[in-house]
PDB file of C-alpha atoms in Angstrom:
ATOM      1  CA  UNK O 127     121.018  -6.077 -25.889  1.00 76.00           C
ATOM      2  CA  UNK O 128     120.444  -9.767 -28.250  1.00 94.00           C
ATOM      3  CA  UNK O 129     117.627 -10.796 -29.932  1.00 95.00           C
ATOM      4  CA  UNK O 130     116.810 -13.943 -27.355  1.00 96.00           C
ATOM      5  CA  UNK O 131     117.461 -11.354 -24.670  1.00 96.00           C
ATOM      6  CA  UNK O 132     114.875  -8.976 -25.404  1.00 97.00           C
ATOM      7  CA  UNK O 133     111.985 -12.184 -26.314  1.00 97.00           C
ATOM      8  CA  UNK O 134     113.129 -13.043 -22.826  1.00 97.00           C
ATOM      9  CA  UNK O 135     112.469 -10.385 -21.446  1.00 96.00           C
ATOM     10  CA  UNK O 136     109.695  -9.189 -22.613  1.00 97.00           C
ATOM     11  CA  UNK O 137     107.805 -12.248 -22.386  1.00 97.00           C
ATOM     12  CA  UNK O 138     107.718 -12.046 -18.562  1.00 97.00           C
ATOM     13  CA  UNK O 139     106.465  -8.455 -19.050  1.00 97.00           C
ATOM     14  CA  UNK O 140     103.353  -9.814 -20.813  1.00 98.00           C
ATOM     15  CA  UNK O 141     103.459 -11.987 -18.226  1.00 98.00           C
ATOM     16  CA  UNK O 142     103.444  -9.829 -15.443  1.00 98.00           C
ATOM     17  CA  UNK O 143     101.083  -7.393 -17.784  1.00 98.00           C
ATOM     18  CA  UNK O 144      98.688 -10.349 -17.251  1.00 97.00           C
ATOM     19  CA  UNK O 145      98.140 -11.336 -14.672  1.00 98.00           C
ATOM     20  CA  UNK O 146      97.893  -7.591 -13.022  1.00 97.00           C
ATOM     21  CA  UNK O 147      94.798  -7.565 -15.352  1.00 97.00           C
ATOM     22  CA  UNK O 148      93.342 -10.958 -15.226  1.00 97.00           C
ATOM     23  CA  UNK O 149      93.438  -9.825 -11.537  1.00 97.00           C
ATOM     24  CA  UNK O 150      91.525  -6.636 -11.239  1.00 96.00           C
ATOM     25  CA  UNK O 151      88.978  -7.990 -13.570  1.00 96.00           C
ATOM     26  CA  UNK O 152      88.508 -10.502 -11.462  1.00 95.00           C
ATOM     27  CA  UNK O 153      88.752 -13.148 -14.178  1.00 95.00           C
ATOM     28  CA  UNK O 154      89.611 -14.516 -17.144  1.00 94.00           C
ATOM     29  CA  UNK O 155      92.059 -18.076 -18.050  1.00 93.00           C
ATOM     30  CA  UNK O 156      94.778 -17.975 -16.643  1.00 95.00           C
ATOM     31  CA  UNK O 157      97.414 -21.142 -16.928  1.00 93.00           C
ATOM     32  CA  UNK O 158      96.695 -21.260 -20.742  1.00 94.00           C
ATOM     33  CA  UNK O 159      97.380 -17.722 -21.457  1.00 95.00           C
ATOM     34  CA  UNK O 160     100.586 -18.397 -19.644  1.00 97.00           C
ATOM     35  CA  UNK O 161     101.691 -20.987 -21.281  1.00 97.00           C
ATOM     36  CA  UNK O 162     101.376 -19.506 -25.442  1.00 97.00           C
ATOM     37  CA  UNK O 163     103.132 -16.692 -24.228  1.00 98.00           C
ATOM     38  CA  UNK O 164     106.325 -17.339 -25.669  1.00 98.00           C
ATOM     39  CA  UNK O 165     105.204 -18.800 -28.723  1.00 98.00           C
ATOM     40  CA  UNK O 166     103.451 -15.505 -29.871  1.00 98.00           C
ATOM     41  CA  UNK O 167     106.094 -13.266 -28.414  1.00 98.00           C
ATOM     42  CA  UNK O 168     108.173 -14.754 -31.100  1.00 98.00           C
ATOM     43  CA  UNK O 169     105.657 -14.087 -33.392  1.00 98.00           C
ATOM     44  CA  UNK O 170     104.416 -10.600 -32.869  1.00 98.00           C
ATOM     45  CA  UNK O 171     108.322  -9.692 -32.270  1.00 98.00           C
ATOM     46  CA  UNK O 172     109.634 -11.530 -34.544  1.00 98.00           C
ATOM     47  CA  UNK O 173     108.395 -13.295 -37.103  1.00 98.00           C
ATOM     48  CA  UNK O 174     104.831 -11.713 -38.425  1.00 98.00           C
ATOM     49  CA  UNK O 175     105.022  -8.838 -40.864  1.00 98.00           C
ATOM     50  CA  UNK O 176     102.427  -6.919 -40.227  1.00 98.00           C
ATOM     51  CA  UNK O 177     102.234  -3.157 -39.265  1.00 97.00           C
ATOM     52  CA  UNK O 178     100.393  -1.384 -35.925  1.00 97.00           C
ATOM     53  CA  UNK O 179      99.670   1.981 -37.486  1.00 96.00           C
ATOM     54  CA  UNK O 180      97.634   0.022 -40.368  1.00 97.00           C
ATOM     55  CA  UNK O 181      95.767  -2.923 -38.668  1.00 96.00           C
ATOM     56  CA  UNK O 182      93.939  -3.782 -42.329  1.00 95.00           C
ATOM     57  CA  UNK O 183      97.197  -4.010 -44.491  1.00 97.00           C
ATOM     58  CA  UNK O 184      96.325  -5.765 -47.110  1.00 97.00           C
ATOM     59  CA  UNK O 185      99.552  -7.651 -47.799  1.00 98.00           C
ATOM     60  CA  UNK O 186      99.532  -8.518 -43.421  1.00 98.00           C
ATOM     61  CA  UNK O 187     100.555 -11.921 -42.030  1.00 98.00           C
ATOM     62  CA  UNK O 188      96.446 -13.038 -40.268  1.00 98.00           C
ATOM     63  CA  UNK O 189      97.570 -14.507 -36.634  1.00 98.00           C
ATOM     64  CA  UNK O 190      94.020 -16.920 -35.123  1.00 98.00           C
ATOM     65  CA  UNK O 191      93.614 -17.464 -32.200  1.00 98.00           C
ATOM     66  CA  UNK O 192      91.930 -20.952 -32.188  1.00 98.00           C
ATOM     67  CA  UNK O 193      92.762 -21.338 -28.772  1.00 95.00           C
ATOM     68  CA  UNK O 194      90.282 -18.002 -27.740  1.00 93.00           C
ATOM     69  CA  UNK O 195      89.920 -18.464 -24.253  1.00 92.00           C
ATOM     70  CA  UNK O 196      94.136 -17.558 -23.939  1.00 94.00           C
ATOM     71  CA  UNK O 197      93.063 -14.423 -24.713  1.00 97.00           C
ATOM     72  CA  UNK O 198      94.683 -12.686 -22.031  1.00 97.00           C
ATOM     73  CA  UNK O 199      98.501 -12.866 -23.888  1.00 97.00           C
ATOM     74  CA  UNK O 200      96.723 -12.130 -26.469  1.00 98.00           C
ATOM     75  CA  UNK O 201      95.376  -8.430 -25.336  1.00 98.00           C
ATOM     76  CA  UNK O 202      98.241  -7.611 -23.785  1.00 98.00           C
ATOM     77  CA  UNK O 203     100.836  -7.726 -27.088  1.00 98.00           C
ATOM     78  CA  UNK O 204      98.940  -6.290 -29.182  1.00 98.00           C
ATOM     79  CA  UNK O 205      98.648  -3.258 -26.417  1.00 98.00           C
ATOM     80  CA  UNK O 206     102.028  -3.074 -25.777  1.00 98.00           C
ATOM     81  CA  UNK O 207     102.931  -3.099 -29.647  1.00 98.00           C
ATOM     82  CA  UNK O 208     100.505   0.271 -29.634  1.00 98.00           C
ATOM     83  CA  UNK O 209      97.820  -0.878 -31.195  1.00 98.00           C
ATOM     84  CA  UNK O 210      95.245   0.234 -28.191  1.00 98.00           C
ATOM     85  CA  UNK O 211      97.072   2.049 -25.732  1.00 97.00           C
ATOM     86  CA  UNK O 212      97.141  -0.299 -22.712  1.00 97.00           C
ATOM     87  CA  UNK O 213      95.257   1.688 -20.699  1.00 97.00           C
ATOM     88  CA  UNK O 214      92.519   0.193 -21.659  1.00 98.00           C
ATOM     89  CA  UNK O 215      93.332  -3.176 -20.656  1.00 98.00           C
ATOM     90  CA  UNK O 216      92.282  -1.531 -17.504  1.00 97.00           C
ATOM     91  CA  UNK O 217      88.773  -2.377 -18.720  1.00 98.00           C
ATOM     92  CA  UNK O 218      88.948  -6.231 -19.931  1.00 97.00           C
ATOM     93  CA  UNK O 219      85.990  -7.574 -19.152  1.00 97.00           C
ATOM     94  CA  UNK O 220      83.813  -5.283 -17.591  1.00 96.00           C
ATOM     95  CA  UNK O 221      80.813  -3.146 -18.461  1.00 95.00           C
ATOM     96  CA  UNK O 222      80.760  -1.656 -22.220  1.00 95.00           C
ATOM     97  CA  UNK O 223      84.427  -3.525 -22.283  1.00 98.00           C
ATOM     98  CA  UNK O 224      85.499  -3.956 -25.669  1.00 98.00           C
ATOM     99  CA  UNK O 225      88.273  -6.375 -24.694  1.00 98.00           C
ATOM    100  CA  UNK O 226      86.123  -8.824 -24.095  1.00 97.00           C
ATOM    101  CA  UNK O 227      86.655 -13.012 -22.509  1.00 95.00           C
ATOM    102  CA  UNK O 228      87.494 -13.630 -26.330  1.00 96.00           C
ATOM    103  CA  UNK O 229      88.858 -11.838 -28.825  1.00 97.00           C
ATOM    104  CA  UNK O 230      87.103  -9.337 -30.433  1.00 97.00           C
ATOM    105  CA  UNK O 231      87.266  -8.241 -34.078  1.00 97.00           C
ATOM    106  CA  UNK O 232      87.282  -4.874 -33.256  1.00 97.00           C
ATOM    107  CA  UNK O 233      89.880  -4.541 -31.598  1.00 98.00           C
ATOM    108  CA  UNK O 234      92.674  -2.979 -33.317  1.00 97.00           C
ATOM    109  CA  UNK O 235      94.857  -6.149 -34.267  1.00 97.00           C
ATOM    110  CA  UNK O 236      92.497  -9.373 -33.921  1.00 98.00           C
ATOM    111  CA  UNK O 237      91.525 -11.172 -37.244  1.00 97.00           C
ATOM    112  CA  UNK O 238      88.317 -13.403 -36.084  1.00 95.00           C
ATOM    113  CA  UNK O 239      86.276 -13.477 -33.046  1.00 95.00           C
ATOM    114  CA  UNK O 240      86.937 -16.332 -31.731  1.00 94.00           C
ATOM    115  CA  UNK O 241      86.278 -18.945 -29.030  1.00 86.00           C
ATOM    116  CA  UNK O 242      84.000 -22.043 -29.807  1.00 87.00           C
ATOM    117  CA  UNK O 243      86.802 -24.357 -29.829  1.00 92.00           C
ATOM    118  CA  UNK O 244      88.044 -26.026 -33.384  1.00 93.00           C
ATOM    119  CA  UNK O 245      87.428 -23.211 -35.929  1.00 95.00           C
ATOM    120  CA  UNK O 246      90.339 -21.285 -35.558  1.00 97.00           C
ATOM    121  CA  UNK O 247      91.995 -23.872 -38.275  1.00 98.00           C
ATOM    122  CA  UNK O 248      89.251 -23.017 -40.853  1.00 98.00           C
ATOM    123  CA  UNK O 249      89.674 -20.044 -40.589  1.00 97.00           C
ATOM    124  CA  UNK O 250      93.403 -20.047 -41.290  1.00 98.00           C
ATOM    125  CA  UNK O 251      93.264 -22.583 -43.500  1.00 98.00           C
ATOM    126  CA  UNK O 252      90.719 -20.091 -45.427  1.00 98.00           C
ATOM    127  CA  UNK O 253      92.171 -17.098 -45.267  1.00 98.00           C
ATOM    128  CA  UNK O 254      95.406 -19.139 -46.916  1.00 98.00           C
ATOM    129  CA  UNK O 255      93.196 -20.678 -49.175  1.00 98.00           C
ATOM    130  CA  UNK O 256      92.119 -16.783 -50.484  1.00 98.00           C
ATOM    131  CA  UNK O 257      96.152 -15.533 -49.828  1.00 98.00           C
ATOM    132  CA  UNK O 258      96.708 -18.624 -52.927  1.00 98.00           C
ATOM    133  CA  UNK O 259      93.863 -17.373 -55.171  1.00 98.00           C
ATOM    134  CA  UNK O 260      94.845 -13.448 -54.506  1.00 98.00           C
ATOM    135  CA  UNK O 261      98.375 -14.614 -55.449  1.00 97.00           C
ATOM    136  CA  UNK O 262      98.859 -12.620 -52.492  1.00 97.00           C
ATOM    137  CA  UNK O 263     102.848 -14.424 -50.172  1.00 96.00           C
ATOM    138  CA  UNK O 264     101.252 -13.269 -46.328  1.00 98.00           C
ATOM    139  CA  UNK O 265     101.471 -16.148 -44.041  1.00 98.00           C
ATOM    140  CA  UNK O 266      98.763 -17.847 -42.202  1.00 98.00           C
ATOM    141  CA  UNK O 267     100.021 -18.489 -38.492  1.00 98.00           C
ATOM    142  CA  UNK O 268      96.571 -19.777 -35.939  1.00 98.00           C
ATOM    143  CA  UNK O 269      97.364 -20.843 -32.563  1.00 98.00           C
ATOM    144  CA  UNK O 270      95.265 -24.431 -31.588  1.00 98.00           C
ATOM    145  CA  UNK O 271      95.433 -25.732 -27.404  1.00 96.00           C
ATOM    146  CA  UNK O 272      96.237 -29.205 -27.159  1.00 96.00           C
ATOM    147  CA  UNK O 273      92.802 -29.948 -25.243  1.00 94.00           C
ATOM    148  CA  UNK O 274      90.764 -28.710 -28.817  1.00 95.00           C
ATOM    149  CA  UNK O 275      91.491 -31.596 -31.096  1.00 97.00           C
ATOM    150  CA  UNK O 276      88.867 -33.266 -29.457  1.00 95.00           C
ATOM    151  CA  UNK O 277      86.974 -31.299 -31.651  1.00 95.00           C
ATOM    152  CA  UNK O 278      86.067 -32.774 -35.289  1.00 96.00           C
ATOM    153  CA  UNK O 279      86.569 -30.201 -37.142  1.00 97.00           C
ATOM    154  CA  UNK O 280      89.739 -29.468 -35.637  1.00 98.00           C
ATOM    155  CA  UNK O 281      90.868 -32.359 -38.382  1.00 98.00           C
ATOM    156  CA  UNK O 282      88.107 -32.257 -41.015  1.00 98.00           C
ATOM    157  CA  UNK O 283      90.153 -27.901 -41.864  1.00 98.00           C
ATOM    158  CA  UNK O 284      93.554 -30.871 -41.027  1.00 98.00           C
ATOM    159  CA  UNK O 285      92.485 -33.000 -44.225  1.00 98.00           C
ATOM    160  CA  UNK O 286      91.335 -29.595 -46.123  1.00 98.00           C
ATOM    161  CA  UNK O 287      94.936 -27.758 -46.395  1.00 98.00           C
ATOM    162  CA  UNK O 288      96.321 -30.800 -46.491  1.00 98.00           C
ATOM    163  CA  UNK O 289      94.664 -31.422 -49.906  1.00 98.00           C
ATOM    164  CA  UNK O 290      94.801 -28.116 -50.993  1.00 98.00           C
ATOM    165  CA  UNK O 291      98.550 -27.907 -50.557  1.00 98.00           C
ATOM    166  CA  UNK O 292      98.338 -24.799 -48.361  1.00 98.00           C
ATOM    167  CA  UNK O 293     101.896 -24.478 -47.640  1.00 98.00           C
ATOM    168  CA  UNK O 294     101.778 -19.968 -46.080  1.00 98.00           C
ATOM    169  CA  UNK O 295      99.977 -21.950 -43.141  1.00 98.00           C
ATOM    170  CA  UNK O 296     101.206 -22.960 -40.292  1.00 98.00           C
ATOM    171  CA  UNK O 297      98.920 -24.117 -37.016  1.00 98.00           C
ATOM    172  CA  UNK O 298     100.603 -24.746 -33.531  1.00 98.00           C
ATOM    173  CA  UNK O 299      99.092 -26.726 -30.977  1.00 98.00           C
ATOM    174  CA  UNK O 300      99.787 -25.498 -27.253  1.00 97.00           C
ATOM    175  CA  UNK O 301     100.781 -28.683 -26.423  1.00 97.00           C
ATOM    176  CA  UNK O 302     100.836 -28.784 -22.863  1.00 93.00           C
ATOM    177  CA  UNK O 303      98.866 -31.484 -21.844  1.00 91.00           C
ATOM    178  CA  UNK O 304      96.071 -29.763 -19.724  1.00 85.00           C
ATOM    179  CA  UNK O 305      92.659 -28.784 -20.290  1.00 87.00           C
ATOM    180  CA  UNK O 306      90.224 -27.401 -18.075  1.00 77.00           C
ATOM    181  CA  UNK O 307      89.355 -31.058 -16.183  1.00 80.00           C
ATOM    182  CA  UNK O 308      92.068 -32.763 -15.921  1.00 78.00           C
ATOM    183  CA  UNK O 309      95.343 -34.534 -18.233  1.00 84.00           C
ATOM    184  CA  UNK O 310      94.959 -34.389 -21.921  1.00 86.00           C
ATOM    185  CA  UNK O 311      95.439 -38.362 -22.373  1.00 89.00           C
ATOM    186  CA  UNK O 312      92.489 -38.899 -19.830  1.00 90.00           C
ATOM    187  CA  UNK O 313      90.156 -37.035 -20.924  1.00 89.00           C
ATOM    188  CA  UNK O 314      90.454 -38.239 -25.353  1.00 92.00           C
ATOM    189  CA  UNK O 315      93.820 -39.883 -25.791  1.00 90.00           C
ATOM    190  CA  UNK O 316      95.947 -37.571 -28.261  1.00 91.00           C
ATOM    191  CA  UNK O 317      99.129 -39.001 -28.802  1.00 94.00           C
ATOM    192  CA  UNK O 318     100.927 -40.119 -30.986  1.00 96.00           C
ATOM    193  CA  UNK O 319     100.082 -36.845 -32.123  1.00 97.00           C
ATOM    194  CA  UNK O 320     103.147 -35.988 -34.163  1.00 98.00           C
ATOM    195  CA  UNK O 321     101.943 -39.080 -36.012  1.00 98.00           C
ATOM    196  CA  UNK O 322      98.372 -38.549 -36.364  1.00 98.00           C
ATOM    197  CA  UNK O 323      99.424 -34.382 -38.067  1.00 98.00           C
ATOM    198  CA  UNK O 324     102.003 -36.116 -40.418  1.00 98.00           C
ATOM    199  CA  UNK O 325      99.460 -39.241 -41.602  1.00 98.00           C
ATOM    200  CA  UNK O 326      96.971 -35.633 -42.658  1.00 98.00           C
ATOM    201  CA  UNK O 327     100.053 -34.753 -45.709  1.00 98.00           C
ATOM    202  CA  UNK O 328     101.399 -31.870 -43.285  1.00 98.00           C
ATOM    203  CA  UNK O 329     105.464 -30.885 -41.596  1.00 98.00           C
ATOM    204  CA  UNK O 330     105.964 -31.597 -37.955  1.00 98.00           C
ATOM    205  CA  UNK O 331     107.933 -29.219 -36.425  1.00 98.00           C
ATOM    206  CA  UNK O 332     108.345 -30.644 -32.862  1.00 98.00           C
ATOM    207  CA  UNK O 333     110.170 -28.023 -30.160  1.00 98.00           C
ATOM    208  CA  UNK O 334     110.342 -26.377 -26.525  1.00 98.00           C
ATOM    209  CA  UNK O 335     107.346 -23.952 -26.933  1.00 98.00           C
ATOM    210  CA  UNK O 336     109.953 -22.238 -24.195  1.00 98.00           C
ATOM    211  CA  UNK O 337     112.465 -21.905 -25.791  1.00 98.00           C
ATOM    212  CA  UNK O 338     112.915 -18.771 -27.876  1.00 98.00           C
ATOM    213  CA  UNK O 339     115.352 -20.075 -30.493  1.00 98.00           C
ATOM    214  CA  UNK O 340     113.781 -24.249 -31.150  1.00 98.00           C
ATOM    215  CA  UNK O 341     110.574 -21.521 -31.548  1.00 98.00           C
ATOM    216  CA  UNK O 342     112.574 -19.617 -34.404  1.00 98.00           C
ATOM    217  CA  UNK O 343     114.524 -21.589 -36.415  1.00 98.00           C
ATOM    218  CA  UNK O 344     110.552 -23.058 -36.794  1.00 98.00           C
ATOM    219  CA  UNK O 345     109.422 -20.641 -37.791  1.00 98.00           C
ATOM    220  CA  UNK O 346     112.193 -20.130 -39.877  1.00 98.00           C
ATOM    221  CA  UNK O 347     111.914 -23.914 -41.516  1.00 98.00           C
ATOM    222  CA  UNK O 348     108.319 -23.213 -42.003  1.00 98.00           C
ATOM    223  CA  UNK O 349     108.703 -20.353 -44.489  1.00 96.00           C
ATOM    224  CA  UNK O 350     110.875 -23.148 -46.679  1.00 97.00           C
ATOM    225  CA  UNK O 351     108.055 -25.818 -47.135  1.00 98.00           C
ATOM    226  CA  UNK O 352     106.383 -26.140 -49.609  1.00 98.00           C
ATOM    227  CA  UNK O 353     103.431 -28.315 -51.301  1.00 98.00           C
ATOM    228  CA  UNK O 354     102.553 -28.639 -47.505  1.00 98.00           C
ATOM    229  CA  UNK O 355     101.291 -26.515 -44.479  1.00 98.00           C
ATOM    230  CA  UNK O 356     103.352 -27.016 -41.675  1.00 98.00           C
ATOM    231  CA  UNK O 357     102.170 -27.757 -37.798  1.00 98.00           C
ATOM    232  CA  UNK O 358     104.202 -26.607 -34.965  1.00 98.00           C
ATOM    233  CA  UNK O 359     103.985 -29.194 -32.050  1.00 98.00           C
ATOM    234  CA  UNK O 360     105.239 -26.360 -29.308  1.00 98.00           C
ATOM    235  CA  UNK O 361     105.582 -28.731 -25.368  1.00 98.00           C
ATOM    236  CA  UNK O 362     104.537 -25.989 -22.860  1.00 98.00           C
ATOM    237  CA  UNK O 363     104.395 -26.120 -19.429  1.00 97.00           C
ATOM    238  CA  UNK O 364     100.790 -24.876 -18.376  1.00 95.00           C
ATOM    239  CA  UNK O 365     101.020 -21.618 -15.586  1.00 95.00           C
ATOM    240  CA  UNK O 366     104.630 -21.095 -16.750  1.00 97.00           C
ATOM    241  CA  UNK O 367     107.007 -18.861 -15.257  1.00 96.00           C
ATOM    242  CA  UNK O 368     104.370 -19.144 -11.650  1.00 97.00           C
ATOM    243  CA  UNK O 369     105.661 -21.906  -9.190  1.00 96.00           C
ATOM    244  CA  UNK O 370     102.647 -22.885  -8.011  1.00 95.00           C
ATOM    245  CA  UNK O 371     100.009 -22.842 -11.073  1.00 96.00           C
ATOM    246  CA  UNK O 372     102.816 -25.274 -12.906  1.00 95.00           C
ATOM    247  CA  UNK O 373     101.350 -27.937 -14.808  1.00 91.00           C
ATOM    248  CA  UNK O 374      97.592 -27.176 -12.208  1.00 91.00           C
ATOM    249  CA  UNK O 375      94.463 -27.825 -14.347  1.00 87.00           C
ATOM    250  CA  UNK O 376      93.053 -25.829 -11.640  1.00 89.00           C
ATOM    251  CA  UNK O 377      95.181 -22.808 -12.891  1.00 87.00           C
ATOM    252  CA  UNK O 378      92.859 -23.366 -15.872  1.00 86.00           C
ATOM    253  CA  UNK O 379      90.973 -20.455 -14.812  1.00 83.00           C
ATOM    254  CA  UNK O 380      92.114 -19.709 -11.655  1.00 89.00           C
ATOM    255  CA  UNK O 381      92.413 -15.925  -9.874  1.00 91.00           C
ATOM    256  CA  UNK O 382      95.039 -15.412  -7.724  1.00 94.00           C
ATOM    257  CA  UNK O 383      95.036 -13.612  -4.875  1.00 94.00           C
ATOM    258  CA  UNK O 384      96.868 -10.436  -4.117  1.00 94.00           C
ATOM    259  CA  UNK O 385      99.067 -12.014  -2.400  1.00 95.00           C
ATOM    260  CA  UNK O 386     100.236 -14.324  -5.333  1.00 96.00           C
ATOM    261  CA  UNK O 387      99.514 -12.241  -7.734  1.00 96.00           C
ATOM    262  CA  UNK O 388     102.279 -11.022  -5.262  1.00 96.00           C
ATOM    263  CA  UNK O 389     104.417 -13.923  -5.686  1.00 96.00           C
ATOM    264  CA  UNK O 390     103.830 -14.165  -9.269  1.00 96.00           C
ATOM    265  CA  UNK O 391     104.853 -10.797  -9.943  1.00 96.00           C
ATOM    266  CA  UNK O 392     107.928 -11.444  -7.621  1.00 96.00           C
ATOM    267  CA  UNK O 393     108.805 -14.634  -9.638  1.00 96.00           C
ATOM    268  CA  UNK O 394     108.575 -13.089 -12.776  1.00 96.00           C
ATOM    269  CA  UNK O 395     110.453  -9.962 -11.994  1.00 90.00           C
ATOM    270  CA  UNK O 396     113.982 -12.433 -11.654  1.00 67.00           C
ATOM    271  CA  UNK O 397     113.477 -13.590 -14.893  1.00 60.00           C
ATOM    272  CA  UNK O 398     112.865  -9.727 -17.207  1.00 50.00           C
ATOM    273  CA  UNK O 399     112.874  -6.260 -16.147  1.00 43.00           C
ATOM    274  CA  UNK O 400     109.936  -4.267 -17.916  1.00 37.00           C
ATOM    275  CA  UNK O 401     111.108  -2.768 -21.087  1.00 33.00           C
TER     276      UNK O 401
END
């Protein structure tokens, strides 16, 4: 099995597992987790230097899920990687579970509690600055939502990251064009988005956020950039992989019925078998 085939099948598996987890819990942020699955699959299975048996390894790459409400893909990937037993996914959002509805650093593999939007980039910039000061070589990655970019703290952190020449920092935007109420351009216009980040001193790489080779190439290129941080603008489809969820704002935190789950799983099974 080649690399792209592996990632394709793995992402399909992650999507199936996270949907079952959401339906079992009776709650969750469905469509945003589906849109970021391919990005996170490439990061965790291909890009980041991590040790599952040593989650606190000092030289590990760091990942911050700034769009913390889309935690379902994150937990599912961590369980699949072996950070904790997959059976624990059945406790998602249940009483006394550590798998709460936003990233919880009591879960192995989770660096920081997130959920209040606009904080992830600032945290990641601080980690990247700490690496520079400590002469460490690890990279810091943070995944942001496009609706999140209305938060002023994002742009303060972007300015600081450029000022401190944090070339060990990679920001990723899950650019699915939708947020909880409507299209991002109706709620708070972002365009010209790439030019905005470029004006803040960032290297910009725009990709199809569901194309594994483009994502791999972008992360590879980010490691070659010197003297400035990199922003990967990943164009995605909210609800990706499930036909009746794609590009529909109501699935931001919509809960599939048992019949809808069965349809979704059937569609996703055609995109890759469990491995």
